[in-house]
Amino acid sequence: MKARGTSPTHAKRSKTAPRARAGTRSKKRKTKKKKTLKSTRKPARKRVRAKRTPSVRRRLLTGLLALMGVALLMTALYGLVLDAQIKERFAGQPWAQPARVFARPIDLYAGLSLAPAELVAHLNQLGYRRVEQPTSPGEYRLAGQQLRLVTRGDSLLTISVQALDVYFAGDVIVELNDGRGDALPLATLEPQMIGSLLPRSGVDRNVIGADAVPTLLRAALVAVEDRRFHSHHGIDFRGIARAALANLRAGRVRQGGSTITQQLIKSHFLSNAQTWRRKFKEALMAVSIDARLSKDDIMLAYVNEIYLGQDGGRAIHGFDLASRFYFSRRLSELEIHHIAMLTGMVKGPSQFNPRRYPEAARKRRDLVLDILSDEGVISAEAALQAKAEPLDVVADRTGHFGGYPAIMAMVRQQLLRDYEPDDLVSAGLSVYTSLDVVAQQRVEQQVGQALAQVEREHDVAEQLQTSAVVLAPDTGELMALVGGRQIGFDGFNRALDMRRPIGSLIKPFVYLTALEHGQFDLDTELSNAPLDVTLDTGQIWSPRNFDDEYGGDVPIFKALAQSYNTPAVRVGLEIGVQNVIETLQRLGMAHDPDAFPSLLLGALELTPLEVAQLYLGLAGSGFITPPRIVKTVTDANGRALRAYPLEVEDAVSPVSTYQIMRTLRLAATHGTARSLSWRLPGLPVAGKTGSTNDLRDSWFAGVSQSSVAVVWVGRDDNESTGLTGAQGALPVWVSAMRALDNAPLAPYPPEDLHNVPFDYTTGQPLPYCDSAVLIPLRRQSEPPPLAVCR
């Protein structure tokens, strides 16, 4: 039993054995624990690294914030630069305004030669509207021989708005009253704008004030272009989001998020480039201008700035100019359907051009009318009525703008003497001229018809060219100017820029020089025989008469009236070619030609305007005034800057001038221009024909009491026309004179001249009888005893 039992020692061990095993397990556990601790040290090192990660993030965040700060600072600085540009631009005159050129106002009075159709045409060019009952400025009604109208007026020229009744008898105004039956002595229509002096960019605009912007136009622009215009600060983020959503739904760009302010910035400062840089700049400037200007000022700037179409090389900017361009109306005169069309064109002036794409323009206009109705700007009934209206676009713009390029060239020439070129295209000047548009259009029409008739009568194969200048003899003011056959063509201006030999037009000045020297009088006889002249080079020059017919001696008055060559050369050589040149220069010729003997027969190249200036001196009894067209210039505010008063200078002897004019009158009745007797019956005029070698140039210069006119006919290639001055230029001159109101020539005779009767055929004195011509001489002369009347 003991063997099986447990001794105390064994028992004790038994008790302790488990502890030993337990201790062993415990040691093992500790070992595991150590392993566990050892295994967890690596994550502990990860935690140390994780503790360094927030430091990197802080660095990244700090760097990012620093970059954002620099970006904001740079943006702020850039914004300040842009703001300075806006401040500078809008502190003064924001827009370059071209100089506007106006014709002279048309005066209406009883006795004026003006047909009803001509007055209606002029009213149409001024943009007047034909209505059933005129009640507002710019409206008229023609019923038979009575025309009722309400004039617009012009505050700068103190022309008042008034109602008028004009009564005609044929082509003459016989009565004028104020619409209530009270007679009026005179009524004045506002001047017609005939053109602008544009900058090289071609940008044109009419800058208007806030009072000239219709309330409906402001509301329409807000409703169509920028509904939150009055609440955003230059950029409409809600509008951008709305446009982006609409474009996303449509799958294409259908809406834009640009505000009116952004559109103004884009048009006035920036290009059309679709870049992020441009858009960023646009946004900054929009915020800046919104902070700097009131909403009313932004709207006014937008109305004056926005692009609305193209007229050839002229860009139409601003609603007022667009109104005149498309409707020939002032902006204040537009109706609902007009305003809707212009508002719709903002989206795409080319796409919705009513002249090129009338259906697209109509659809766009009607859509705008729907928007205005939906937004409560106009009633649904008004929108419906406006949709029924035609587009009302003026089809023919000739006469409204750009119809007078030859006139504009002369205006520019005169202004450049006193103004810098930049001022003419940017300072907003208003230029008032002497041009009578009715007379100008008459002359243009008659000259063209007469030239075609000359070609038919003389069977001219090649088309001829022409130019014409008509001046007022007492003031030198331009009455009409034709620069070429193609009226309205803005090209080579033959009246101002073409220099051609003037031929026999010089002879009156040769004889004028001789008379001034004192040893010659109109009855002084000169040889009409052939002539040989030895030149300084040793060569022989042999001038001949045009018809190659010669005779004995002839008095000066007949030699000039018949335009003989050899007498003119003889007297010119005797008095000296240089003295003839000095006479021409005293009468206004600017350059200094060589004193060759051939100058005595017109080997002198002048423009038609320069020739007209010489004959202006003859018509003015020896007093000269430079040809002019500009009368007054005002600044953008209507203040007069410069007036061009009449300038008169004593140039040559009134006695000698009168004698030459009387001889030129004789040329029109008995000499080379004698066809004027039946071409212009009852209208005494004086004139001189001119032809050059091989009949390359045909000239005529003529004078009535109320006009001095010069006409040239020829070919641009300088080939022969086969026409003398009497065959080519004279008929064209006559047609121009018929188009104007002319008074018979009646020069005032000086006291120390005596009319002496002569036989024109023989050139000998006669007793006073019906067949005699009266020649003004400096001395009293008696006819020979045997002279009898024929």
GROMACS .gro file of N, CA, C and O in nm, residues 511 522-530 545 549-560 562 564 566-568 570-571 574 758-765:
model
  156
  511TYR      N    1  -0.411  13.763 -12.163
  511TYR     CA    2  -0.458  13.896 -12.203
  511TYR      C    3  -0.483  13.987 -12.083
  511TYR      O    4  -0.466  14.109 -12.091
  522LEU      N    5  -0.840  14.640 -12.541
  522LEU     CA    6  -0.912  14.534 -12.611
  522LEU      C    7  -0.915  14.553 -12.762
  522LEU      O    8  -0.936  14.456 -12.837
  523ASP      N    9  -0.898  14.675 -12.809
  523ASP     CA   10  -0.898  14.696 -12.953
  523ASP      C   11  -0.758  14.695 -13.012
  523ASP      O   12  -0.741  14.717 -13.133
  524THR      N   13  -0.655  14.668 -12.929
  524THR     CA   14  -0.519  14.659 -12.981
  524THR      C   15  -0.510  14.541 -13.077
  524THR      O   16  -0.551  14.429 -13.044
  525GLU      N   17  -0.457  14.568 -13.196
  525GLU     CA   18  -0.451  14.464 -13.299
  525GLU      C   19  -0.321  14.384 -13.288
  525GLU      O   20  -0.213  14.438 -13.265
  526LEU      N   21  -0.337  14.254 -13.307
  526LEU     CA   22  -0.225  14.159 -13.302
  526LEU      C   23  -0.224  14.078 -13.430
  526LEU      O   24  -0.329  14.049 -13.491
  527SER      N   25  -0.106  14.035 -13.469
  527SER     CA   26  -0.094  13.955 -13.590
  527SER      C   27  -0.147  13.815 -13.568
  527SER      O   28  -0.117  13.750 -13.467
  528ASN      N   29  -0.224  13.769 -13.666
  528ASN     CA   30  -0.278  13.633 -13.661
  528ASN      C   31  -0.211  13.545 -13.766
  528ASN      O   32  -0.269  13.452 -13.817
  529ALA      N   33  -0.088  13.575 -13.796
  529ALA     CA   34  -0.012  13.498 -13.895
  529ALA      C   35   0.062  13.384 -13.825
  529ALA      O   36   0.081  13.385 -13.703
  530PRO      N   37   0.106  13.283 -13.902
  530PRO     CA   38   0.186  13.175 -13.841
  530PRO      C   39   0.310  13.231 -13.774
  530PRO      O   40   0.361  13.338 -13.809
  545ASN      N   41  -0.277  12.781 -13.516
  545ASN     CA   42  -0.418  12.792 -13.476
  545ASN      C   43  -0.485  12.657 -13.488
  545ASN      O   44  -0.445  12.572 -13.568
  549GLU      N   45  -0.619  12.812 -13.973
  549GLU     CA   46  -0.655  12.926 -14.056
  549GLU      C   47  -0.595  13.052 -13.994
  549GLU      O   48  -0.597  13.068 -13.871
  550TYR      N   49  -0.548  13.138 -14.080
  550TYR     CA   50  -0.479  13.258 -14.034
  550TYR      C   51  -0.534  13.378 -14.111
  550TYR      O   52  -0.617  13.365 -14.200
  551GLY      N   53  -0.490  13.492 -14.074
  551GLY     CA   54  -0.533  13.613 -14.143
  551GLY      C   55  -0.441  13.727 -14.107
  551GLY      O   56  -0.327  13.708 -14.063
  552GLY      N   57  -0.495  13.848 -14.123
  552GLY     CA   58  -0.417  13.965 -14.089
  552GLY      C   59  -0.422  13.994 -13.941
  552GLY      O   60  -0.428  13.904 -13.857
  553ASP      N   61  -0.426  14.120 -13.909
  553ASP     CA   62  -0.431  14.160 -13.769
  553ASP      C   63  -0.573  14.147 -13.715
  553ASP      O   64  -0.672  14.171 -13.786
  554VAL      N   65  -0.582  14.113 -13.588
  554VAL     CA   66  -0.712  14.104 -13.520
  554VAL      C   67  -0.702  14.175 -13.386
  554VAL      O   68  -0.595  14.176 -13.322
  555PRO      N   69  -0.812  14.241 -13.344
  555PRO     CA   70  -0.809  14.304 -13.211
  555PRO      C   71  -0.809  14.198 -13.103
  555PRO      O   72  -0.852  14.083 -13.123
  556ILE      N   73  -0.763  14.235 -12.986
  556ILE     CA   74  -0.753  14.140 -12.874
  556ILE      C   75  -0.888  14.078 -12.841
  556ILE      O   76  -0.896  13.957 -12.813
  557PHE      N   77  -0.995  14.159 -12.846
  557PHE     CA   78  -1.124  14.103 -12.804
  557PHE      C   79  -1.166  13.989 -12.896
  557PHE      O   80  -1.222  13.889 -12.851
  558LYS      N   81  -1.136  13.998 -13.026
  558LYS     CA   82  -1.172  13.889 -13.117
  558LYS      C   83  -1.074  13.772 -13.104
  558LYS      O   84  -1.113  13.655 -13.112
  559ALA      N   85  -0.947  13.805 -13.084
  559ALA     CA   86  -0.848  13.698 -13.069
  559ALA      C   87  -0.882  13.610 -12.949
  559ALA      O   88  -0.867  13.487 -12.955
  560LEU      N   89  -0.931  13.670 -12.839
  560LEU     CA   90  -0.969  13.591 -12.722
  560LEU      C   91  -1.101  13.519 -12.744
  560LEU      O   92  -1.113  13.401 -12.711
  562GLN      N   93  -1.234  13.416 -13.018
  562GLN     CA   94  -1.217  13.308 -13.114
  562GLN      C   95  -1.108  13.210 -13.073
  562GLN      O   96  -1.087  13.108 -13.137
  564TYR      N   97  -0.779  13.231 -13.082
  564TYR     CA   98  -0.665  13.215 -13.173
  564TYR      C   99  -0.537  13.194 -13.091
  564TYR      O  100  -0.514  13.259 -12.990
  566THR      N  101  -0.189  13.208 -13.223
  566THR     CA  102  -0.070  13.287 -13.253
  566THR      C  103  -0.075  13.428 -13.192
  566THR      O  104   0.028  13.477 -13.143
  567PRO      N  105  -0.190  13.499 -13.190
  567PRO     CA  106  -0.192  13.629 -13.122
  567PRO      C  107  -0.161  13.616 -12.972
  567PRO      O  108  -0.093  13.702 -12.914
  568ALA      N  109  -0.212  13.511 -12.910
  568ALA     CA  110  -0.188  13.492 -12.767
  568ALA      C  111  -0.039  13.471 -12.739
  568ALA      O  112   0.015  13.523 -12.641
  570ARG      N  113   0.209  13.577 -12.927
  570ARG     CA  114   0.281  13.702 -12.955
  570ARG      C  115   0.272  13.799 -12.837
  570ARG      O  116   0.373  13.856 -12.793
  571VAL      N  117   0.150  13.820 -12.786
  571VAL     CA  118   0.136  13.916 -12.677
  571VAL      C  119   0.199  13.861 -12.549
  571VAL      O  120   0.257  13.937 -12.469
  574GLU      N  121   0.567  13.915 -12.561
  574GLU     CA  122   0.601  14.056 -12.548
  574GLU      C  123   0.596  14.102 -12.403
  574GLU      O  124   0.682  14.179 -12.357
  758PHE      N  125  -1.825  14.792 -13.218
  758PHE     CA  126  -1.734  14.734 -13.317
  758PHE      C  127  -1.811  14.634 -13.403
  758PHE      O  128  -1.910  14.574 -13.359
  759ASP      N  129  -1.762  14.620 -13.524
  759ASP     CA  130  -1.808  14.513 -13.611
  759ASP      C  131  -1.727  14.388 -13.573
  759ASP      O  132  -1.604  14.385 -13.588
  760TYR      N  133  -1.795  14.280 -13.525
  760TYR     CA  134  -1.722  14.162 -13.477
  760TYR      C  135  -1.648  14.092 -13.591
  760TYR      O  136  -1.536  14.044 -13.573
  761THR      N  137  -1.709  14.090 -13.709
  761THR     CA  138  -1.647  14.019 -13.820
  761THR      C  139  -1.518  14.085 -13.864
  761THR      O  140  -1.415  14.019 -13.880
  762THR      N  141  -1.521  14.214 -13.883
  762THR     CA  142  -1.402  14.284 -13.930
  762THR      C  143  -1.313  14.332 -13.817
  762THR      O  144  -1.195  14.364 -13.839
  763GLY      N  145  -1.369  14.342 -13.699
  763GLY     CA  146  -1.292  14.394 -13.587
  763GLY      C  147  -1.273  14.543 -13.591
  763GLY      O  148  -1.187  14.596 -13.519
  764GLN      N  149  -1.353  14.615 -13.673
  764GLN     CA  150  -1.339  14.759 -13.688
  764GLN      C  151  -1.451  14.832 -13.614
  764GLN      O  152  -1.562  14.780 -13.599
  765PRO      N  153  -1.422  14.957 -13.569
  765PRO     CA  154  -1.527  15.035 -13.501
  765PRO      C  155  -1.643  15.065 -13.594
  765PRO      O  156  -1.629  15.073 -13.716
   0.00000   0.00000   0.00000
